[in-house]
Amino acid sequence: EVQLVESGGGSVQAGGSLRLSCTASGFTFDDSEMGWYRQAPGSECELVSSASSNGTTHYVDFVKGRFTISRDNAKNQVFLQMNSLKPEDTAVYYCATAFPPYGLAALTKVIRGVCRRFGYWGQGTQVTVSS
């Protein structure tokens, strides 16, 4: 079965850094667009960053210059390096991919603001940034 397992979350002071990891299995990872989503209480699920199978990356405007997504296809892993963290970054972060043949643009639309509604998702890892 498809599995996505996140790690690396935790509590940090504003300005600190964390590196999230996602290890995937059960599908052809190197052909799949991978994304990091986050959802805070009372907020919509948002796609923070994505990496296509050919390495093309996307970032939501608020994290540009602070977050970096990368992937290691040989190890079926995707990472999110988060620097200069802000309290507004506090959320549960999820690694996700879409049901084939769809991509994350379609997944983001169909979930309608709720993480884990469709597609393949990890269990989530909590990131808490204090002032």
PDB file of C-alpha atoms in Angstrom:
ATOM      1  CA  GLU A   1       0.000   0.000   0.000  1.00  0.00           C
ATOM      2  CA  VAL A   2       0.961   3.607  -0.445  1.00  0.00           C
ATOM      3  CA  GLN A   3       2.648   5.028   2.625  1.00  0.00           C
ATOM      4  CA  LEU A   4       3.978   8.487   3.393  1.00  0.00           C
ATOM      5  CA  VAL A   5       5.733   9.034   6.701  1.00  0.00           C
ATOM      6  CA  GLU A   6       6.784  12.484   7.897  1.00  0.00           C
ATOM      7  CA  SER A   7       9.298  13.399  10.548  1.00  0.00           C
ATOM      8  CA  GLY A   8      11.245  16.414  11.723  1.00  0.00           C
ATOM      9  CA  GLY A   9       8.591  18.597  13.291  1.00  0.00           C
ATOM     10  CA  GLY A  10       8.966  20.176  16.682  1.00  0.00           C
ATOM     11  CA  SER A  11       8.937  23.403  18.647  1.00  0.00           C
ATOM     12  CA  VAL A  12      11.313  26.251  17.859  1.00  0.00           C
ATOM     13  CA  GLN A  13      11.735  29.924  18.583  1.00  0.00           C
ATOM     14  CA  ALA A  14      10.944  32.456  15.901  1.00  0.00           C
ATOM     15  CA  GLY A  15      13.880  32.715  13.538  1.00  0.00           C
ATOM     16  CA  GLY A  16      14.842  29.090  14.009  1.00  0.00           C
ATOM     17  CA  SER A  17      14.992  26.259  11.507  1.00  0.00           C
ATOM     18  CA  LEU A  18      13.546  22.807  11.014  1.00  0.00           C
ATOM     19  CA  ARG A  19      13.959  20.206   8.311  1.00  0.00           C
ATOM     20  CA  LEU A  20      10.975  18.015   7.549  1.00  0.00           C
ATOM     21  CA  SER A  21      11.417  14.632   5.914  1.00  0.00           C
ATOM     22  CA  CYS A  22       8.947  12.406   4.113  1.00  0.00           C
ATOM     23  CA  THR A  23       9.663   8.822   3.195  1.00  0.00           C
ATOM     24  CA  ALA A  24       7.407   7.246   0.581  1.00  0.00           C
ATOM     25  CA  SER A  25       6.652   3.699  -0.451  1.00  0.00           C
ATOM     26  CA  GLY A  26       4.096   1.747  -2.450  1.00  0.00           C
ATOM     27  CA  PHE A  27       4.129   3.824  -5.641  1.00  0.00           C
ATOM     28  CA  THR A  28       6.485   5.064  -8.326  1.00  0.00           C
ATOM     29  CA  PHE A  29       7.947   7.948  -6.405  1.00  0.00           C
ATOM     30  CA  ASP A  30      10.173   9.349  -9.127  1.00  0.00           C
ATOM     31  CA  ASP A  31       7.184   9.776 -11.480  1.00  0.00           C
ATOM     32  CA  SER A  32       5.085  11.585  -8.885  1.00  0.00           C
ATOM     33  CA  GLU A  33       4.703  15.244  -8.008  1.00  0.00           C
ATOM     34  CA  MET A  34       5.220  15.619  -4.265  1.00  0.00           C
ATOM     35  CA  GLY A  35       3.956  18.391  -2.048  1.00  0.00           C
ATOM     36  CA  TRP A  36       4.055  19.779   1.446  1.00  0.00           C
ATOM     37  CA  TYR A  37       0.768  21.085   2.807  1.00  0.00           C
ATOM     38  CA  ARG A  38      -0.009  22.667   6.140  1.00  0.00           C
ATOM     39  CA  GLN A  39      -3.135  23.299   8.142  1.00  0.00           C
ATOM     40  CA  ALA A  40      -3.473  25.362  11.289  1.00  0.00           C
ATOM     41  CA  PRO A  41      -6.543  25.245  13.541  1.00  0.00           C
ATOM     42  CA  GLY A  42      -9.337  27.286  12.015  1.00  0.00           C
ATOM     43  CA  SER A  43      -7.464  27.718   8.745  1.00  0.00           C
ATOM     44  CA  GLU A  44      -7.696  26.115   5.344  1.00  0.00           C
ATOM     45  CA  CYS A  45      -5.272  23.498   4.164  1.00  0.00           C
ATOM     46  CA  GLU A  46      -2.709  25.155   1.927  1.00  0.00           C
ATOM     47  CA  LEU A  47      -0.073  23.861  -0.421  1.00  0.00           C
ATOM     48  CA  VAL A  48       3.185  25.305   0.859  1.00  0.00           C
ATOM     49  CA  SER A  49       5.597  23.813  -1.630  1.00  0.00           C
ATOM     50  CA  SER A  50       5.792  21.183  -4.342  1.00  0.00           C
ATOM     51  CA  ALA A  51       8.389  19.422  -6.433  1.00  0.00           C
ATOM     52  CA  SER A  52       7.612  17.790  -9.746  1.00  0.00           C
ATOM     53  CA  SER A  53       9.171  14.592 -10.980  1.00  0.00           C
ATOM     54  CA  ASN A  54      11.637  16.602 -13.079  1.00  0.00           C
ATOM     55  CA  GLY A  55      12.617  18.890 -10.211  1.00  0.00           C
ATOM     56  CA  THR A  56      10.442  21.915 -10.942  1.00  0.00           C
ATOM     57  CA  THR A  57       9.537  23.568  -7.641  1.00  0.00           C
ATOM     58  CA  HIS A  58       6.757  25.791  -6.385  1.00  0.00           C
ATOM     59  CA  TYR A  59       6.434  27.885  -3.232  1.00  0.00           C
ATOM     60  CA  VAL A  60       3.582  29.864  -1.820  1.00  0.00           C
ATOM     61  CA  ASP A  61       4.587  33.529  -1.700  1.00  0.00           C
ATOM     62  CA  PHE A  62       4.808  33.790   2.080  1.00  0.00           C
ATOM     63  CA  VAL A  63       7.565  31.165   2.349  1.00  0.00           C
ATOM     64  CA  LYS A  64       9.684  32.149  -0.647  1.00  0.00           C
ATOM     65  CA  GLY A  65      13.253  32.767   0.387  1.00  0.00           C
ATOM     66  CA  ARG A  66      12.751  30.907   3.662  1.00  0.00           C
ATOM     67  CA  PHE A  67      11.706  27.368   2.681  1.00  0.00           C
ATOM     68  CA  THR A  68      13.383  24.985   0.264  1.00  0.00           C
ATOM     69  CA  ILE A  69      11.911  21.757  -1.056  1.00  0.00           C
ATOM     70  CA  SER A  70      14.145  18.986  -2.327  1.00  0.00           C
ATOM     71  CA  ARG A  71      13.836  15.330  -3.179  1.00  0.00           C
ATOM     72  CA  ASP A  72      16.039  12.280  -3.318  1.00  0.00           C
ATOM     73  CA  ASN A  73      14.439   9.918  -5.802  1.00  0.00           C
ATOM     74  CA  ALA A  74      16.934   7.157  -5.063  1.00  0.00           C
ATOM     75  CA  LYS A  75      15.666   7.054  -1.482  1.00  0.00           C
ATOM     76  CA  ASN A  76      12.002   7.923  -2.150  1.00  0.00           C
ATOM     77  CA  GLN A  77      12.301  10.970   0.067  1.00  0.00           C
ATOM     78  CA  VAL A  78      11.216  14.575  -0.084  1.00  0.00           C
ATOM     79  CA  PHE A  79      12.356  17.279   2.318  1.00  0.00           C
ATOM     80  CA  LEU A  80      11.303  20.734   3.380  1.00  0.00           C
ATOM     81  CA  GLN A  81      14.032  22.906   4.841  1.00  0.00           C
ATOM     82  CA  MET A  82      12.384  25.699   6.805  1.00  0.00           C
ATOM     83  CA  ASN A  83      14.493  28.664   7.858  1.00  0.00           C
ATOM     84  CA  SER A  84      13.619  31.961   9.507  1.00  0.00           C
ATOM     85  CA  LEU A  85      10.487  30.426  10.952  1.00  0.00           C
ATOM     86  CA  LYS A  86       7.677  32.686  12.073  1.00  0.00           C
ATOM     87  CA  PRO A  87       4.794  32.067  14.482  1.00  0.00           C
ATOM     88  CA  GLU A  88       2.467  32.182  11.471  1.00  0.00           C
ATOM     89  CA  ASP A  89       4.159  29.012  10.210  1.00  0.00           C
ATOM     90  CA  THR A  90       2.728  27.052  13.132  1.00  0.00           C
ATOM     91  CA  ALA A  91       0.635  24.201  11.728  1.00  0.00           C
ATOM     92  CA  VAL A  92       0.490  20.507  11.088  1.00  0.00           C
ATOM     93  CA  TYR A  93       2.575  19.799   8.014  1.00  0.00           C
ATOM     94  CA  TYR A  94       1.694  16.976   5.638  1.00  0.00           C
ATOM     95  CA  CYS A  95       3.524  15.253   2.841  1.00  0.00           C
ATOM     96  CA  ALA A  96       1.149  14.387  -0.001  1.00  0.00           C
ATOM     97  CA  THR A  97       0.747  13.247  -3.569  1.00  0.00           C
ATOM     98  CA  ALA A  98      -2.234  12.861  -5.868  1.00  0.00           C
ATOM     99  CA  PHE A  99      -3.987   9.791  -7.199  1.00  0.00           C
ATOM    100  CA  PRO A 100      -2.528   9.014 -10.625  1.00  0.00           C
ATOM    101  CA  PRO A 101      -2.725  10.502 -13.191  1.00  0.00           C
ATOM    102  CA  TYR A 102      -3.567  13.755 -11.395  1.00  0.00           C
ATOM    103  CA  GLY A 103      -1.182  16.336 -10.031  1.00  0.00           C
ATOM    104  CA  LEU A 104      -1.226  18.553  -6.980  1.00  0.00           C
ATOM    105  CA  ALA A 105      -3.089  21.356  -8.706  1.00  0.00           C
ATOM    106  CA  ALA A 106      -6.057  19.033  -9.051  1.00  0.00           C
ATOM    107  CA  LEU A 107      -5.629  17.690  -5.522  1.00  0.00           C
ATOM    108  CA  THR A 108      -5.545  21.177  -4.026  1.00  0.00           C
ATOM    109  CA  LYS A 109      -8.766  22.040  -5.802  1.00  0.00           C
ATOM    110  CA  VAL A 110     -10.660  18.904  -4.860  1.00  0.00           C
ATOM    111  CA  ILE A 111      -9.791  18.917  -1.139  1.00  0.00           C
ATOM    112  CA  ARG A 112     -11.568  22.280  -0.778  1.00  0.00           C
ATOM    113  CA  GLY A 113      -9.486  23.504   2.124  1.00  0.00           C
ATOM    114  CA  VAL A 114      -9.317  20.285   4.147  1.00  0.00           C
ATOM    115  CA  CYS A 115      -6.082  18.344   4.284  1.00  0.00           C
ATOM    116  CA  ARG A 116      -6.273  14.590   3.802  1.00  0.00           C
ATOM    117  CA  ARG A 117      -9.675  14.630   2.077  1.00  0.00           C
ATOM    118  CA  PHE A 118      -8.398  12.931  -1.100  1.00  0.00           C
ATOM    119  CA  GLY A 119      -5.118  11.657  -2.444  1.00  0.00           C
ATOM    120  CA  TYR A 120      -2.294  10.122  -0.453  1.00  0.00           C
ATOM    121  CA  TRP A 121      -1.158  11.804   2.760  1.00  0.00           C
ATOM    122  CA  GLY A 122       1.194  11.203   5.626  1.00  0.00           C
ATOM    123  CA  GLN A 123       0.108  11.307   9.235  1.00  0.00           C
ATOM    124  CA  GLY A 124       1.329  14.863   9.684  1.00  0.00           C
ATOM    125  CA  THR A 125       4.017  16.411  11.830  1.00  0.00           C
ATOM    126  CA  GLN A 126       3.442  19.351  14.156  1.00  0.00           C
ATOM    127  CA  VAL A 127       5.508  22.501  13.737  1.00  0.00           C
ATOM    128  CA  THR A 128       5.199  25.070  16.503  1.00  0.00           C
ATOM    129  CA  VAL A 129       6.994  28.409  16.328  1.00  0.00           C
ATOM    130  CA  SER A 130       6.944  30.597  19.421  1.00  0.00           C
ATOM    131  CA  SER A 131       7.458  34.334  19.644  1.00  0.00           C
TER     132      SER A 131
END
